[in-house]
Coordinates of C-alpha atoms and ligand atoms in Angstrom, one line a residue:
X13 CA 27.6 -14.9 11.3
X14 CA 25.3 -18.1 10.4
X15 CA 27.4 -21.5 11.0
X16 CA 26.1 -22.9 7.8
X17 CA 24.4 -21.6 4.6
X18 CA 23.7 -22.9 1.2
X19 CA 23.4 -20.6 -2.1
X20 CA 23.9 -21.0 -5.7
X21 CA 27.6 -21.4 -6.7
X22 CA 28.5 -17.8 -7.4
X23 CA 29.4 -16.0 -10.3
X24 CA 33.1 -14.4 -10.8
X25 CA 32.6 -11.8 -13.2
X26 CA 36.8 -11.1 -13.8
X27 CA 39.0 -14.3 -13.6
X28 CA 42.3 -14.9 -14.9
X29 CA 42.9 -18.6 -15.7
X30 CA 45.9 -18.0 -17.4
X31 CA 47.4 -20.9 -19.6
X32 CA 49.9 -23.9 -20.1
X33 CA 50.2 -25.5 -16.8
X34 CA 49.2 -22.5 -14.5
X35 CA 45.9 -23.3 -16.1
X36 CA 46.0 -26.7 -15.1
X37 CA 46.3 -25.9 -11.7
X38 CA 43.7 -22.6 -11.9
X39 CA 40.7 -24.0 -13.7
X40 CA 39.9 -27.4 -11.7
X41 CA 39.9 -24.5 -8.5
X42 CA 37.4 -22.6 -10.0
X43 CA 34.3 -24.7 -8.7
X44 CA 36.5 -25.7 -5.4
X45 CA 36.0 -21.5 -4.6
X46 CA 32.4 -22.0 -4.5
X47 CA 32.1 -20.9 -8.3
X48 CA 29.8 -22.3 -11.1
X49 CA 30.5 -19.2 -14.0
X50 CA 32.8 -17.0 -14.5
X51 CA 34.2 -14.6 -16.9
X52 CA 37.4 -15.1 -18.2
X53 CA 40.1 -12.5 -18.8
X54 CA 41.8 -12.3 -22.5
X55 CA 45.2 -11.2 -21.4
X56 CA 47.2 -14.0 -22.4
X57 CA 50.6 -14.0 -24.0
X58 CA 49.7 -13.6 -26.9
X59 CA 46.8 -11.7 -25.8
X60 CA 42.8 -13.6 -26.8
X61 CA 41.8 -11.2 -30.2
X62 CA 39.9 -13.9 -32.2
X63 CA 37.0 -15.8 -31.8
X64 CA 38.8 -18.8 -33.2
X65 CA 41.4 -18.2 -30.4
X66 CA 38.4 -17.6 -27.4
X67 CA 36.7 -20.8 -28.6
X68 CA 39.8 -22.7 -28.6
X69 CA 40.8 -21.0 -24.9
X70 CA 37.2 -22.1 -23.9
X71 CA 37.9 -25.8 -25.5
X72 CA 40.9 -26.0 -22.9
X73 CA 39.2 -24.8 -19.6
X74 CA 36.1 -26.9 -20.2
X75 CA 38.3 -30.2 -20.4
X76 CA 40.1 -29.1 -17.4
X77 CA 36.5 -28.4 -15.5
X78 CA 34.2 -29.6 -17.1
X79 CA 31.4 -28.5 -14.1
X80 CA 31.9 -24.4 -14.9
X81 CA 30.5 -21.6 -17.3
X82 CA 33.3 -20.1 -19.1
X83 CA 32.0 -16.8 -20.7
X84 CA 34.8 -15.6 -22.8
X85 CA 36.0 -12.3 -24.0
X86 CA 38.3 -10.6 -26.6
X87 CA 41.2 -8.2 -25.8
X88 CA 40.9 -4.6 -27.1
X89 CA 43.6 -4.0 -30.1
X90 CA 43.7 -2.6 -33.7
X91 CA 42.8 -6.2 -35.2
X92 CA 39.5 -6.0 -33.7
X93 CA 37.0 -4.8 -36.6
X94 CA 33.5 -4.6 -36.1
X95 CA 33.2 -7.5 -38.5
X96 CA 34.9 -9.8 -35.7
X97 CA 32.8 -8.4 -33.3
X98 CA 29.6 -9.5 -35.0
X99 CA 31.2 -12.8 -35.4
X100 CA 32.5 -13.2 -32.1
X101 CA 28.6 -12.6 -30.3
X102 CA 27.3 -15.1 -33.1
X103 CA 29.7 -17.6 -31.5
X104 CA 28.7 -16.9 -28.0
X105 CA 31.7 -14.7 -26.9
X106 CA 30.6 -12.1 -24.5
X107 CA 32.8 -8.9 -24.0
X108 CA 35.7 -7.6 -25.0
X109 CA 37.8 -6.1 -22.4
X110 CA 40.4 -2.7 -22.3
X111 CA 43.6 -2.9 -20.9
X112 CA 45.0 0.5 -21.3
X113 CA 48.7 -0.1 -22.9
X114 CA 51.4 -0.7 -19.9
X115 CA 49.0 -0.8 -16.9
X116 CA 49.2 -3.9 -15.8
X117 CA 49.9 -8.1 -16.7
X118 CA 49.8 -8.5 -20.2
X119 CA 48.6 -5.2 -21.1
X120 CA 51.6 -4.3 -23.7
X121 CA 48.9 -4.5 -26.6
X122 CA 46.5 -2.4 -24.7
X123 CA 45.1 0.2 -26.1
X124 CA 46.7 4.4 -26.0
X125 CA 43.4 5.7 -27.1
X126 CA 39.6 4.7 -27.3
X127 CA 38.9 7.3 -30.6
X128 CA 40.1 4.6 -32.9
X129 CA 37.7 2.0 -31.4
X130 CA 34.1 4.3 -32.0
X131 CA 33.3 1.7 -34.6
X132 CA 34.2 -1.4 -32.9
X133 CA 32.2 0.0 -29.9
X134 CA 29.5 0.8 -32.6
X135 CA 29.5 -2.8 -33.3
X136 CA 29.6 -4.0 -29.9
X137 CA 26.5 -1.7 -29.2
X138 CA 24.2 -3.2 -31.3
X139 CA 24.9 -6.9 -31.2
X140 CA 25.0 -6.9 -27.8
X141 CA 28.6 -7.3 -26.5
X142 CA 29.4 -5.9 -22.9
X143 CA 32.6 -3.3 -22.8
X144 CA 34.6 -4.6 -19.8
X145 CA 36.8 -1.8 -18.7
X146 CA 40.7 -1.6 -16.6
X147 CA 39.5 2.1 -15.1
X148 CA 43.2 3.4 -14.9
X149 CA 45.4 5.7 -16.9
X150 CA 48.7 5.3 -17.4
X151 CA 51.2 6.5 -14.4
X152 CA 52.6 9.9 -15.9
X153 CA 54.5 12.4 -13.7
X154 CA 53.9 15.4 -15.8
X155 CA 50.1 14.6 -15.3
X156 CA 50.7 14.2 -11.8
X157 CA 48.8 10.5 -12.6
X158 CA 50.1 7.4 -10.4
X159 CA 48.8 4.7 -9.3
X160 CA 46.9 6.2 -6.0
X161 CA 45.2 8.3 -8.6
X162 CA 45.0 6.4 -11.8
X163 CA 41.6 4.9 -11.3
X164 CA 40.0 8.1 -10.3
X165 CA 41.9 10.2 -13.5
X166 CA 40.0 7.4 -15.8
X167 CA 36.6 7.9 -14.9
X168 CA 36.0 10.8 -17.5
X169 CA 36.7 8.4 -19.8
X170 CA 34.3 6.0 -18.4
X171 CA 31.6 8.7 -18.4
X172 CA 32.7 10.1 -21.9
X173 CA 31.8 6.3 -23.7
X174 CA 28.9 6.0 -21.9
X175 CA 27.7 9.5 -23.1
X176 CA 28.5 8.4 -26.6
X177 CA 27.1 4.9 -26.5
X178 CA 24.6 4.6 -24.3
X179 CA 23.5 1.5 -25.1
X180 CA 26.7 -0.1 -24.6
X181 CA 26.7 -2.1 -21.7
X182 CA 29.9 -1.2 -20.0
X183 CA 31.5 -3.1 -16.7
X184 CA 34.4 -0.9 -15.0
X185 CA 36.2 -3.2 -13.4
X186 CA 37.7 -3.9 -9.9
X187 CA 36.6 -0.5 -8.5
X188 CA 39.0 0.4 -5.4
X189 CA 37.9 4.3 -5.0
X190 CA 35.0 6.1 -3.9
X191 CA 34.6 8.3 -6.8
X192 CA 34.5 4.9 -8.8
X193 CA 31.5 4.3 -6.7
X194 CA 29.7 7.3 -7.3
X195 CA 30.4 7.8 -11.0
X196 CA 28.9 4.0 -12.0
X197 CA 25.9 4.8 -9.4
X198 CA 25.2 8.0 -10.7
X199 CA 25.5 6.4 -14.8
X200 CA 22.6 5.1 -16.1
X201 CA 21.4 1.3 -16.0
X202 CA 23.7 0.4 -18.9
X203 CA 26.9 0.9 -16.4
X204 CA 27.7 -1.7 -13.9
X205 CA 30.8 -2.6 -12.2
X206 CA 32.7 -5.4 -10.3
X207 CA 34.1 -5.2 -6.8
X208 CA 37.3 -7.6 -5.9
X209 CA 37.0 -9.8 -2.7
X210 CA 40.7 -8.3 -1.9
X211 CA 39.6 -4.8 -1.9
X212 CA 37.1 -5.4 0.2
X213 CA 39.7 -5.9 2.8
X214 CA 42.9 -3.8 1.5
X215 CA 43.6 -0.6 2.5
X216 CA 46.9 0.8 1.3
X217 CA 48.4 0.0 4.3
X218 CA 48.3 -4.0 3.1
X219 CA 50.4 -4.1 -0.1
X220 CA 52.8 -1.0 0.7
X221 CA 56.2 -3.7 1.4
X222 CA 53.9 -7.1 1.3
X223 CA 54.1 -8.5 -2.4
X224 CA 51.4 -10.8 -2.4
X225 CA 48.4 -7.9 -1.8
X226 CA 50.0 -6.2 -4.5
X227 CA 47.5 -5.8 -8.0
X228 CA 46.5 -3.6 -9.9
X229 CA 44.4 -1.2 -9.2
X230 CA 46.1 -1.4 -5.8
X231 CA 44.0 -0.7 -3.0
X232 CA 43.6 2.6 -1.9
X233 CA 42.4 4.1 1.3
X234 CA 40.0 3.5 4.2
X235 CA 37.3 5.7 3.0
X236 CA 38.0 4.2 -0.6
X237 CA 37.2 0.5 0.9
X238 CA 34.1 2.3 3.1
X239 CA 32.3 2.9 -0.2
X240 CA 33.2 -0.1 -1.7
X241 CA 31.5 -1.6 1.4
X242 CA 29.2 0.3 1.7
X243 CA 27.7 -0.2 -2.6
X244 CA 27.5 -4.3 -1.8
X245 CA 25.7 -3.7 1.8
X246 CA 23.1 -1.9 -0.5
X247 CA 22.7 -4.5 -2.6
X248 CA 23.0 -2.0 -5.6
X249 CA 22.1 -4.1 -8.5
X250 CA 24.8 -2.8 -10.9
X251 CA 27.7 -4.0 -8.5
X252 CA 28.7 -7.2 -8.4
X253 CA 31.5 -9.5 -7.8
X254 CA 34.7 -10.2 -10.3
X255 CA 37.7 -11.3 -8.2
X256 CA 40.3 -10.5 -10.4
X257 CA 41.9 -13.3 -9.3
X258 CA 45.4 -13.1 -11.1
X259 CA 48.1 -16.0 -9.7
X260 CA 51.7 -15.2 -10.4
X261 CA 54.3 -18.0 -10.2
X262 CA 55.9 -17.2 -6.3
X263 CA 59.2 -16.2 -7.5
X264 CA 57.6 -13.0 -9.7
X265 CA 55.7 -12.4 -6.7
X266 CA 58.3 -12.8 -4.2
X267 CA 60.8 -9.9 -6.1
X268 CA 61.9 -7.2 -6.5
X269 CA 59.4 -5.7 -9.1
X270 CA 56.5 -8.1 -7.9
X271 CA 53.8 -9.0 -10.5
X272 CA 50.6 -6.9 -10.1
X273 CA 47.9 -9.4 -9.1
X274 CA 46.1 -11.2 -6.0
X275 CA 45.1 -14.9 -6.4
X276 CA 41.7 -16.0 -4.7
X277 CA 40.2 -18.4 -6.7
X278 CA 40.4 -21.7 -4.6
X279 CA 39.0 -19.8 -1.5
X280 CA 36.9 -17.6 -3.1
X281 CA 33.7 -17.8 -1.5
X282 CA 34.9 -18.5 1.6
X283 CA 37.0 -15.4 1.6
X284 CA 34.2 -13.5 0.2
X285 CA 31.8 -14.7 3.6
X286 CA 34.5 -14.1 5.5
X287 CA 35.1 -10.7 5.0
X288 CA 31.7 -9.5 4.2
X289 CA 30.6 -11.2 8.0
X290 CA 33.8 -9.1 9.3
X291 CA 31.3 -6.1 8.2
X292 CA 27.7 -7.2 8.8
X293 CA 27.0 -7.8 4.9
X294 CA 27.0 -11.9 5.2
X295 CA 23.1 -11.3 3.8
X296 CA 24.4 -9.2 0.6
X297 CA 26.8 -12.4 0.0
X298 CA 23.9 -14.2 -2.4
X299 CA 23.1 -10.8 -4.3
X300 CA 26.2 -9.5 -4.6
X301 CA 28.5 -12.6 -5.5
X302 CA 25.0 -14.9 -7.2
X303 CA 22.6 -12.7 -9.0
X304 CA 23.6 -9.0 -9.6
X305 CA 26.0 -10.0 -12.2
X306 CA 24.0 -12.7 -14.0
X307 CA 21.0 -10.1 -14.4
X308 CA 23.7 -7.2 -15.7
X309 CA 25.0 -9.6 -18.1
X310 CA 21.9 -11.6 -18.9
X311 CA 23.7 -14.8 -19.1
X312 CA 23.4 -17.9 -16.4
X313 CA 25.2 -21.7 -16.0
X314 CA 25.3 -23.5 -19.4
X315 CA 22.7 -26.6 -19.3
X316 CA 23.5 -28.8 -16.4
X317 CA 26.5 -26.9 -14.7
X318 CA 23.8 -24.6 -12.3
X319 CA 24.7 -26.0 -8.8
X320 CA 24.3 -25.2 -5.1
X321 CA 27.3 -24.7 -2.6
X322 CA 27.1 -24.7 1.2
X323 CA 29.1 -22.8 2.9
X324 CA 30.7 -23.8 6.7
X325 CA 31.9 -21.7 9.2
X326 CA 34.8 -22.9 11.1
X327 CA 38.4 -22.6 10.7
X328 CA 40.6 -23.1 7.6
X329 CA 44.3 -23.2 7.0
X330 CA 44.4 -21.2 4.1
X331 CA 47.5 -23.3 2.2
X332 CA 50.6 -20.8 1.6
X333 CA 51.4 -21.4 -2.0
X334 CA 49.6 -23.7 -5.1
X335 CA 52.0 -25.5 -6.8
X336 CA 52.0 -26.3 -10.7
X337 CA 54.4 -28.1 -11.7
X338 CA 56.9 -26.1 -13.4
X339 CA 59.9 -28.7 -13.3
X340 CA 62.8 -28.1 -16.0
X341 CA 62.4 -31.5 -16.8
X342 CA 59.1 -31.9 -17.7
X343 CA 59.3 -28.5 -19.9
X344 CA 62.0 -29.7 -21.6
X345 CA 60.4 -33.1 -22.5
X346 CA 57.1 -32.2 -23.4
X347 CA 56.9 -29.1 -25.3
X348 CA 57.1 -28.4 -29.0
X349 CA 56.7 -24.4 -29.1
X350 CA 56.7 -22.4 -31.9
X351 CA 59.6 -20.2 -31.4
X352 CA 58.8 -16.8 -32.3
X353 CA 60.9 -14.0 -30.8
X354 CA 64.4 -12.5 -32.1
X355 CA 66.4 -10.6 -29.9
X356 CA 67.8 -7.1 -30.4
X357 CA 70.5 -5.8 -27.8
X358 CA 74.1 -5.2 -28.3
X359 CA 75.3 -4.8 -25.1
X360 CA 78.4 -5.2 -22.7
X361 CA 78.2 -6.6 -19.3
X362 CA 79.7 -3.4 -17.2
X363 CA 82.4 -4.4 -15.3
X364 CA 81.0 -3.7 -12.1
X365 CA 78.2 -5.8 -12.3
X366 CA 80.8 -8.7 -13.0
X367 CA 82.9 -7.9 -10.1
X368 CA 79.6 -7.9 -7.7
X369 CA 78.8 -11.1 -9.1
X370 CA 82.1 -12.3 -8.7
X371 CA 82.6 -11.3 -5.4
X372 CA 80.0 -13.1 -4.3
X373 CA 79.9 -17.0 -2.5
X374 CA 79.6 -19.8 -4.5
X375 CA 76.5 -20.8 -3.2
X376 CA 74.9 -17.3 -3.9
X377 CA 75.9 -17.6 -7.1
X378 CA 74.5 -20.6 -7.6
X379 CA 71.4 -19.9 -6.0
X380 CA 71.2 -16.5 -7.8
X381 CA 71.6 -18.8 -11.4
X382 CA 69.2 -20.9 -10.0
X383 CA 66.6 -18.2 -10.0
X384 CA 67.3 -16.3 -12.8
X385 CA 67.7 -19.8 -15.3
X386 CA 64.0 -20.7 -13.6
X387 CA 62.4 -17.2 -14.3
X388 CA 63.7 -17.4 -17.7
X389 CA 62.5 -20.7 -18.4
X390 CA 59.5 -20.3 -17.0
X391 CA 59.0 -17.3 -19.6
X392 CA 60.1 -19.9 -22.4
X393 CA 57.0 -22.5 -20.8
X394 CA 54.1 -20.2 -20.7
X395 CA 54.7 -18.2 -23.8
X396 CA 56.6 -18.7 -26.5
X397 CA 59.6 -20.3 -27.2
X398 CA 63.1 -18.0 -28.2
X399 CA 66.2 -18.6 -29.2
X400 CA 69.1 -15.8 -29.4
X401 CA 71.2 -15.3 -31.7
X402 CA 74.4 -13.6 -31.7
X403 CA 76.6 -11.9 -34.6
X404 CA 79.8 -11.3 -34.1
X405 CA 82.6 -10.3 -36.5
X406 CA 85.8 -13.1 -37.0
X407 CA 87.6 -14.0 -33.9
X408 CA 85.3 -13.1 -31.5
X409 CA 86.4 -16.0 -29.4
X410 CA 88.5 -14.4 -27.8
X411 CA 85.9 -11.5 -26.9
X412 CA 84.4 -12.4 -24.2
X413 CA 80.8 -12.1 -23.8
X414 CA 80.4 -9.7 -25.9
X415 CA 78.0 -9.6 -28.6
X416 CA 75.1 -8.1 -31.0
X417 CA 72.0 -10.0 -30.1
X418 CA 69.7 -9.7 -33.2
X419 CA 65.5 -10.2 -32.7
X420 CA 64.5 -13.2 -34.9
X421 CA 61.4 -14.9 -35.0
X422 CA 61.7 -18.6 -35.7
X423 CA 60.0 -21.7 -35.4
X424 CA 61.6 -24.1 -34.0
X425 CA 61.6 -28.0 -32.6
X426 CA 62.3 -27.9 -29.5
X427 CA 61.9 -31.5 -29.1
X428 CA 65.1 -32.1 -31.7
X429 CA 66.7 -29.3 -30.3
X430 CA 67.1 -30.6 -27.2
X431 CA 67.6 -34.3 -28.8
X432 CA 70.7 -32.8 -30.4
X433 CA 72.0 -30.5 -27.4
X434 CA 72.2 -33.8 -25.2
X435 CA 74.2 -35.4 -27.8
X436 CA 77.0 -33.1 -27.5
X437 CA 79.3 -34.9 -29.6
X438 CA 80.4 -34.4 -32.8
X439 CA 77.4 -34.1 -35.1
X440 CA 76.6 -32.9 -38.9
X441 CA 72.6 -32.7 -39.6
X442 CA 71.3 -31.4 -42.6
X443 CA 67.8 -31.2 -41.5
X444 CA 67.9 -28.2 -39.4
X445 CA 64.8 -27.8 -36.9
X446 CA 65.5 -24.0 -37.4
X447 CA 62.6 -23.3 -39.9
X448 CA 61.4 -19.6 -41.1
X449 CA 64.2 -17.7 -39.5
X450 CA 63.7 -14.3 -40.1
X451 CA 66.2 -11.5 -38.8
X452 CA 63.5 -8.3 -37.9
X453 CA 66.0 -6.1 -36.3
X454 CA 69.0 -4.8 -33.9
X455 CA 69.3 -2.1 -30.9
X456 CA 72.3 -0.2 -30.7
X457 CA 74.0 -0.2 -27.8
X458 CA 73.4 3.6 -25.8
X459 CA 70.6 4.2 -28.4
X460 CA 66.8 3.5 -28.3
X461 CA 67.0 2.9 -32.5
X462 CA 66.5 0.0 -33.7
X463 CA 67.2 -1.1 -37.1
X464 CA 66.1 -3.5 -39.7
X465 CA 68.9 -5.8 -40.8
X466 CA 68.7 -6.4 -44.3
X467 CA 72.7 -7.0 -44.7
X468 CA 73.8 -8.2 -41.3
X469 CA 77.0 -8.6 -43.0
X470 CA 77.7 -5.2 -42.8
X471 CA 76.9 -4.0 -39.5
X472 CA 78.9 -1.1 -38.0
X473 CA 79.4 -1.1 -34.6
X474 CA 81.2 1.4 -32.0
X475 CA 82.0 0.6 -29.1
X476 CA 85.5 -0.4 -27.1
X477 CA 85.4 -3.5 -27.8
X478 CA 85.4 -3.0 -31.5
X479 CA 88.2 -0.3 -30.4
X480 CA 90.8 -3.4 -30.7
X481 CA 90.1 -3.5 -34.3
X482 CA 89.9 -0.6 -36.9
X483 CA 87.5 1.6 -35.3
X484 CA 86.4 2.2 -38.8
X485 CA 85.9 -1.2 -39.5
X486 CA 82.8 -3.1 -41.0
X487 CA 82.1 -6.8 -39.7
X488 CA 83.0 -8.4 -43.0
X489 CA 81.7 -11.8 -41.8
X490 CA 78.7 -12.8 -39.7
X491 CA 78.2 -15.8 -37.7
X492 CA 74.8 -16.8 -36.4
X493 CA 75.0 -18.2 -32.7
X494 CA 71.8 -19.8 -31.4
X495 CA 71.1 -20.4 -27.9
X496 CA 68.6 -22.1 -26.7
X497 CA 67.6 -21.0 -23.0
X498 CA 67.1 -25.1 -22.4
X499 CA 70.5 -26.0 -23.2
X500 CA 71.5 -24.1 -19.7
X501 CA 75.6 -24.9 -20.1
X502 CA 75.3 -23.8 -23.9
X503 CA 77.0 -26.7 -24.5
X504 CA 76.2 -26.7 -28.4
X505 CA 76.2 -23.5 -30.5
X506 CA 74.9 -23.2 -33.8
X507 CA 77.1 -21.1 -36.3
X508 CA 76.1 -20.1 -39.4
X509 CA 76.7 -17.6 -42.1
X510 CA 74.7 -16.3 -45.1
X511 CA 72.4 -19.7 -45.0
X512 CA 69.2 -20.8 -43.1
X513 CA 70.0 -24.4 -43.5
X514 CA 71.8 -24.7 -40.6
X515 CA 74.8 -27.0 -41.1
X516 CA 76.4 -28.3 -38.0
X517 CA 79.8 -29.5 -37.0
X518 CA 80.5 -29.5 -33.8
X519 CA 84.5 -29.8 -32.6
X520 CA 84.5 -29.4 -29.0
X521 CA 87.8 -28.7 -28.2
X522 CA 88.7 -26.5 -31.7
X523 CA 88.8 -22.7 -31.7
X524 CA 85.7 -21.0 -34.0
X525 CA 86.9 -20.2 -37.7
X526 CA 85.8 -20.6 -41.3
X527 CA 86.5 -20.9 -44.4
X528 CA 87.0 -17.8 -45.9
X529 CA 85.5 -18.5 -49.2
X530 CA 82.9 -20.1 -47.5
X531 CA 79.4 -20.3 -49.3
X532 CA 75.7 -20.0 -48.5
X533 CA 75.4 -24.1 -47.7
X534 CA 79.3 -24.4 -46.9
X535 CA 79.9 -26.0 -43.4
X536 CA 81.2 -24.3 -40.5
X537 CA 83.3 -25.1 -38.0
X538 CA 83.0 -24.1 -34.2
X539 CA 83.7 -24.8 -30.8
X540 CA 81.2 -25.8 -28.5
X541 CA 81.8 -22.6 -26.7
X542 CA 82.2 -24.0 -23.5
X543 CA 85.1 -22.0 -22.9
X544 CA 83.6 -19.0 -24.3
X545 CA 80.3 -18.9 -22.2
X546 CA 81.6 -20.3 -19.3
X547 CA 79.4 -20.7 -16.2
X548 CA 79.2 -17.0 -15.4
X549 CA 78.7 -16.1 -18.5
X550 CA 76.1 -18.4 -19.0
X551 CA 73.9 -16.3 -16.9
X552 CA 74.8 -12.8 -18.1
X553 CA 73.5 -14.4 -21.2
X554 CA 70.4 -15.9 -20.0
X555 CA 69.7 -12.1 -17.5
X556 CA 70.0 -10.7 -21.5
X557 CA 67.5 -13.3 -22.9
X558 CA 65.5 -11.9 -19.7
X559 CA 65.5 -8.4 -20.3
X560 CA 64.9 -8.3 -23.6
X561 CA 61.8 -10.6 -23.1
X562 CA 60.1 -8.4 -20.6
X563 CA 60.6 -5.9 -23.2
X564 CA 60.0 -7.6 -26.5
X565 CA 56.4 -6.9 -26.7
X566 CA 57.4 -3.1 -26.6
X567 CA 59.9 -3.9 -29.0
X568 CA 58.1 -6.1 -31.4
X569 CA 55.5 -3.7 -31.9
X570 CA 57.8 -0.5 -32.3
X571 CA 59.6 -2.7 -34.9
X572 CA 57.1 -4.6 -37.1
X573 CA 55.0 -1.5 -36.8
X574 CA 58.0 0.2 -38.1
X575 CA 59.4 -2.3 -40.9
X576 CA 56.2 -4.1 -41.3
X577 CA 57.5 -4.7 -45.1
X578 CA 60.8 -5.7 -44.3
X579 CA 60.3 -8.2 -42.2
X580 CA 58.4 -10.5 -44.1
X581 CA 61.5 -12.3 -45.2
X582 CA 64.7 -14.0 -44.5
X583 CA 67.5 -11.4 -44.6
X584 CA 70.7 -13.5 -43.5
X585 CA 72.8 -12.5 -46.7
X586 CA 76.3 -13.3 -47.4
X587 CA 78.5 -10.2 -48.0
X588 CA 80.1 -12.0 -51.1
X589 CA 77.3 -12.4 -52.9
Ligands
NCD628 N1 44.9 -7.6 -11.4 C1 46.1 -7.5 -11.5 O1 46.7 -7.3 -10.5 N2 46.6 -8.0 -12.4 C2 46.0 -8.7 -13.5 C3 45.7 -8.1 -14.6 C4 44.7 -6.8 -14.4 O2 43.4 -7.1 -14.1 O3 44.9 -6.2 -14.2 C5 46.6 -10.2 -13.9 O4 46.6 -10.4 -15.3 O5 47.8 -10.4 -13.0

């Protein structure tokens, strides 16, 4: 390799710039990595599905990285109409990304069939928007589909789409197989293909058991990698760089279920040059990383953003990690997020889990708790905000950590919640920070069944816990306990009944009770729940929150689809009414 190369800054036609503090870490590093133009993926939480969202996201990125050209994409989903496509084109949006449902990070809203999108594709073909395909089928044991053949099995869809929309420009993203390379080459000039840097280096042996190399699609066989290398060496004009750089917090990579994604942005072009050099393709760098993609997309840097870079061949220590400010304090102090989730889980803590946990050393328990709490809080920070609302019958203060968790959407001003939590004293406040609560459903233990709770006050539940009561008894009185993930000790619990105006009267040492003739706006006396939710139980609650958040996208879609009409309004009702 020459020891110094000067060339135009590169173009990365597939990058995940994320949001929040992660975006603040990533965006300035794009230029550092030698890239001046990038095509931004829309798989945020929530996904980018409208022109307005995309433009707002672009503005945020530009504030963080003013010297980079950001090309924006929309997320293919049912909300995307042909009209939105035309509007997007008018406002400079470049393409639409399709994720098959559930195959990768934030693909819960992904597509299940292309058929319903044909009018959208037609509009895209007409106005000249690019279709970007995450080319994998979801794993399906019955069909013998798994990560190793998910891409190859997808290729028939690429062929079909090209056949049906020959003028639509389609990019098969992050190809990993010889089959994909051959297919793209065999199709017409409107079909392009991105290749990541890491797929030019890795094979299956490199990610099996090594979480930092795990991404979707996974790296495949050596002969597949060879096919990728060959097509770069050939300088084929329809193959170009798309790093698919996809950062995740370390705790989400270095864990039992590692998130898919390899983060390469800060060192993108030095890394690419090193890999190309290793198989004699350094002379292909310019075409692959700077020219082919721009030609295929018909784009160039925005005014004043073109620049050159110089690569120098010398030793470089790759940082072990890149930090971003996720401190709890920062999150506590600075956010005001719209709360948008309500949980619906009815559950017990299995005794065996309890024993396992309690038998651990205190130090280990502390560590576990810390990790879980941090994981949850980070989700809250990067996504939306959540409150856990439990509905309980009378006397549940004696029942331990057994609750029905209901799924709710609320707008919550976390700052004022936080302030109030800090008081931790007798408090009475008429101005609840909780607005627009709507309870949308519950899930019964041991079933996959979700129900809209129109009358929370009449929840029949069958459980061993309830057998201490009359098993046929329906719960006549309910309370809503609202937990904030930022109130780690659950020192404060809002309890209410039959009303959305949360009136709070915290009596730290009292037990929970309420007046049986309570009306909608009566004050409710509650304990501060510390006794009920000790450290361990808090952990359990947090774990439940996490579990539900993980599934929330899927659940919410299912619930909302089924009970669209029912969930429009608040449904907490007083049984006595
Ligand atoms: N490539 C990945 O493994 N992950 C991407 C999503 C994607 O492009 O599949 C991510 O957003 O994390």
